XYZ file of C-alpha atoms in Angstrom:
271
model
C -34.395 -160.475 -2.763
C -33.951 -164.212 -1.656
C -35.705 -167.030 -3.828
C -37.894 -169.382 -2.062
C -36.223 -173.342 -1.437
C -38.041 -176.277 -2.622
C -39.442 -177.836 1.326
C -41.097 -180.698 1.805
C -43.709 -179.658 1.580
C -44.371 -178.376 -1.619
C -43.016 -181.168 -2.722
C -45.234 -183.125 -0.857
C -48.361 -180.639 -1.981
C -47.028 -181.218 -5.729
C -47.112 -184.951 -5.596
C -50.576 -185.031 -4.348
C -51.458 -183.271 -6.937
C -50.569 -184.555 -10.022
C -51.798 -187.867 -8.270
C -55.008 -186.593 -7.384
C -55.645 -185.858 -11.436
C -52.734 -188.820 -12.889
C -54.098 -192.143 -11.506
C -57.007 -192.842 -11.938
C -56.268 -191.851 -16.109
C -52.843 -194.152 -15.107
C -55.165 -197.279 -14.238
C -57.665 -196.416 -17.479
C -53.737 -197.149 -19.076
C -52.694 -200.439 -17.331
C -55.714 -202.293 -17.215
C -56.226 -201.558 -21.079
C -53.351 -204.443 -20.796
C -55.441 -206.415 -18.810
C -55.803 -210.124 -20.026
C -58.491 -210.723 -17.742
C -62.360 -209.168 -18.677
C -62.359 -208.576 -15.054
C -61.397 -205.393 -15.281
C -60.964 -205.517 -11.335
C -58.360 -208.813 -11.643
C -54.920 -208.493 -12.977
C -54.229 -211.143 -15.649
C -51.480 -210.434 -17.205
C -50.276 -208.274 -19.670
C -51.852 -207.928 -23.368
C -52.846 -206.295 -26.221
C -55.795 -208.380 -27.249
C -58.503 -205.581 -26.412
C -56.928 -203.963 -28.520
C -57.112 -205.856 -31.342
C -60.656 -206.760 -30.777
C -61.284 -203.026 -31.455
C -60.732 -203.710 -34.552
C -64.052 -205.964 -34.635
C -66.268 -203.375 -32.967
C -68.244 -201.720 -35.514
C -70.621 -199.718 -33.048
C -66.794 -198.344 -31.805
C -65.039 -197.407 -34.989
C -68.022 -195.678 -36.423
C -68.467 -193.858 -33.348
C -65.003 -192.902 -32.982
C -64.733 -191.718 -36.817
C -67.797 -189.722 -36.291
C -66.399 -188.411 -33.211
C -63.404 -187.745 -35.842
C -65.249 -185.881 -38.427
C -67.456 -183.544 -35.929
C -64.474 -182.283 -34.090
C -62.726 -181.464 -37.765
C -65.097 -179.649 -39.008
C -66.835 -178.156 -35.813
C -62.398 -176.805 -34.796
C -62.131 -174.948 -38.355
C -65.406 -173.380 -38.688
C -64.865 -171.884 -34.903
C -61.464 -171.540 -35.944
C -62.195 -169.555 -38.824
C -64.825 -167.696 -36.562
C -63.049 -167.220 -33.440
C -60.132 -165.557 -34.888
C -62.561 -162.872 -37.116
C -64.441 -162.390 -33.549
C -60.682 -161.586 -32.587
C -59.632 -159.370 -34.883
C -62.453 -157.138 -34.524
C -62.093 -157.007 -30.542
C -58.913 -156.181 -31.006
C -58.130 -154.030 -34.081
C -61.192 -152.625 -34.150
C -61.042 -149.992 -30.619
C -64.174 -149.162 -28.823
C -67.261 -148.917 -30.131
C -71.563 -148.930 -29.737
C -72.141 -152.582 -27.800
C -68.676 -153.755 -27.096
C -69.092 -154.578 -23.834
C -72.366 -156.307 -24.649
C -70.989 -158.510 -27.588
C -67.103 -159.564 -25.467
C -70.256 -160.435 -22.465
C -72.034 -162.532 -24.786
C -68.550 -164.266 -26.880
C -67.687 -165.677 -23.466
C -71.536 -166.556 -21.976
C -70.064 -170.308 -23.443
C -67.123 -170.424 -21.720
C -69.226 -170.312 -18.163
C -72.565 -170.790 -18.564
C -72.926 -174.775 -17.764
C -72.986 -177.112 -20.633
C -76.684 -178.743 -19.796
C -78.234 -175.202 -20.391
C -76.209 -174.785 -23.476
C -77.722 -177.527 -25.102
C -81.428 -177.629 -23.723
C -80.796 -174.055 -25.697
C -79.911 -175.389 -28.734
C -82.293 -178.407 -28.361
C -84.744 -176.422 -28.122
C -83.814 -174.054 -31.375
C -82.897 -176.714 -33.788
C -86.940 -177.805 -32.738
C -88.496 -174.360 -33.230
C -86.358 -174.251 -36.403
C -88.208 -177.913 -37.544
C -84.571 -179.799 -37.847
C -83.777 -183.273 -37.397
C -81.280 -183.938 -35.124
C -78.051 -185.306 -36.893
C -73.863 -184.998 -37.848
C -74.637 -181.058 -38.554
C -76.358 -180.505 -35.538
C -73.863 -181.869 -33.296
C -71.397 -179.800 -35.540
C -73.554 -176.606 -35.258
C -73.794 -177.239 -31.103
C -69.205 -178.336 -30.711
C -68.948 -174.387 -33.232
C -70.877 -172.450 -30.516
C -68.665 -173.945 -28.148
C -64.771 -173.730 -28.968
C -64.968 -170.426 -30.799
C -64.899 -168.478 -27.638
C -61.587 -170.366 -26.693
C -60.638 -169.559 -29.916
C -61.650 -165.872 -29.709
C -59.546 -165.933 -26.748
C -56.995 -167.796 -27.626
C -56.242 -165.210 -31.078
C -56.749 -162.214 -28.969
C -54.496 -162.442 -26.379
C -51.979 -163.088 -29.534
C -53.369 -160.087 -31.643
C -53.172 -157.621 -28.055
C -49.382 -158.900 -28.078
C -48.836 -157.730 -32.000
C -46.981 -155.161 -33.229
C -49.355 -153.333 -35.492
C -46.600 -151.571 -36.903
C -45.910 -153.853 -39.296
C -49.592 -154.139 -40.561
C -49.267 -150.086 -41.090
C -46.350 -151.035 -42.185
C -46.963 -152.859 -45.342
C -50.576 -150.354 -45.614
C -48.862 -147.414 -45.835
C -47.090 -149.688 -48.528
C -50.619 -149.755 -50.493
C -51.657 -153.253 -49.619
C -55.906 -153.285 -49.106
C -56.978 -154.372 -45.224
C -57.525 -158.084 -46.659
C -53.865 -158.236 -48.245
C -52.233 -157.311 -44.883
C -54.215 -159.285 -43.388
C -53.574 -162.451 -44.962
C -49.581 -161.543 -46.296
C -48.603 -159.742 -42.893
C -50.932 -160.247 -39.245
C -52.345 -164.172 -40.079
C -48.757 -165.590 -40.502
C -47.322 -164.121 -37.418
C -50.248 -165.076 -35.291
C -50.517 -168.256 -37.478
C -49.198 -170.284 -34.102
C -52.160 -168.828 -32.001
C -54.856 -169.242 -34.823
C -53.398 -173.491 -34.598
C -52.967 -173.474 -31.168
C -57.099 -172.895 -31.381
C -57.496 -175.685 -33.266
C -55.799 -177.614 -31.370
C -57.610 -176.278 -28.547
C -61.158 -176.325 -30.501
C -60.721 -180.505 -31.899
C -60.209 -181.414 -27.832
C -62.820 -179.796 -26.339
C -65.038 -180.775 -29.602
C -63.923 -184.465 -29.495
C -64.118 -184.441 -25.790
C -68.078 -183.215 -25.197
C -70.532 -185.573 -23.866
C -73.286 -183.005 -22.806
C -73.923 -181.015 -25.804
C -73.830 -183.985 -28.193
C -76.213 -186.090 -25.956
C -78.630 -182.870 -26.528
C -77.966 -182.414 -30.287
C -77.260 -186.221 -30.951
C -79.907 -187.788 -33.921
C -79.839 -191.570 -35.163
C -76.279 -192.309 -36.662
C -74.747 -190.129 -34.943
C -73.187 -191.114 -31.907
C -69.815 -190.126 -30.777
C -67.175 -192.193 -28.679
C -68.051 -190.718 -25.275
C -71.859 -190.766 -25.355
C -70.699 -194.358 -27.010
C -68.224 -194.729 -23.639
C -70.900 -193.154 -21.079
C -73.515 -195.542 -22.134
C -71.373 -198.545 -22.170
C -70.345 -197.788 -18.309
C -73.652 -197.781 -17.352
C -73.771 -200.978 -18.119
C -69.998 -202.034 -16.528
C -66.812 -201.337 -17.989
C -65.544 -203.478 -20.036
C -61.492 -204.148 -21.143
C -62.314 -202.518 -25.058
C -63.873 -199.658 -23.132
C -60.768 -198.825 -21.131
C -58.385 -199.731 -25.291
C -60.811 -197.257 -26.338
C -60.141 -194.559 -23.717
C -56.830 -195.202 -23.717
C -56.165 -194.368 -27.375
C -58.028 -191.033 -26.664
C -56.202 -190.288 -23.117
C -53.060 -190.538 -26.383
C -54.993 -188.275 -28.443
C -55.904 -185.694 -26.006
C -52.123 -185.977 -25.183
C -50.765 -185.578 -28.299
C -52.810 -182.510 -29.248
C -52.046 -180.640 -26.146
C -48.272 -182.206 -27.215
C -48.822 -180.160 -30.483
C -50.220 -176.721 -29.276
C -47.112 -176.529 -26.451
C -45.061 -177.096 -29.689
C -47.003 -174.256 -31.966
C -46.787 -172.131 -28.573
C -43.080 -172.165 -27.846
C -42.975 -172.100 -31.894
C -44.589 -168.248 -31.312
C -42.772 -167.001 -28.626
C -39.255 -167.570 -31.087
C -41.030 -166.044 -33.990
C -42.039 -163.052 -31.849
C -38.725 -162.910 -30.512
C -36.848 -163.059 -34.339
C -39.559 -160.421 -36.049
C -39.204 -157.641 -32.413
C -35.320 -158.610 -32.950
C -35.674 -157.857 -36.728
C -32.984 -159.042 -39.504
C -29.375 -159.177 -38.396
């Protein structure tokens, strides 16, 4: 079987694809160091706008709100998503499994506008004031499905004989899960948490429908500010968000590599 050579056409297609994805991001990063207040005119290199962020109280408050919402919703989504994945993989076929699976995956493919409107109507019908906790619940609803998919893929590939061996030695189901299953799927759980954190921190649509006074997130503030004109401070804040997402994805990649190495060691056994 012959190996395919890397041709100029493949290289050109790859370059155009990467340019389409990353040139706009590179421009945002570059102009965050622009000394001029006019974002379309380069006035020299400067980090003054990052210093200006320290004095921007609304932006700092919005960033803190986004971090708290992302942290809490990621924890909730990770716990619920892991338990959901475990039920789908370990309990085999059960009544209404197809319906349950379809309902789990629905938030991943449904437009966020529809999800946001549905949650808004739910909160209004329940008489709940929109604020921090309604945004957290909305983000948990969105990210739970992604966590479940990541963990489910890992559980499906896990050697079940390890859990059965723990049960044969007298470990109850909960202890077997905590001492055997959970450590083996920990990298997938961590990857799901990081993915949920990124999706929550970046969300604009759901937060717009479910937020209230005092619960403005950073994407909402940036969007409302851009409507009046892009400023260098917005570019600096966007650059910091890009850096946070890149760091999160790097941690997820390292977690995935650790998971693969751990799986190979377990399969080889001692020695």
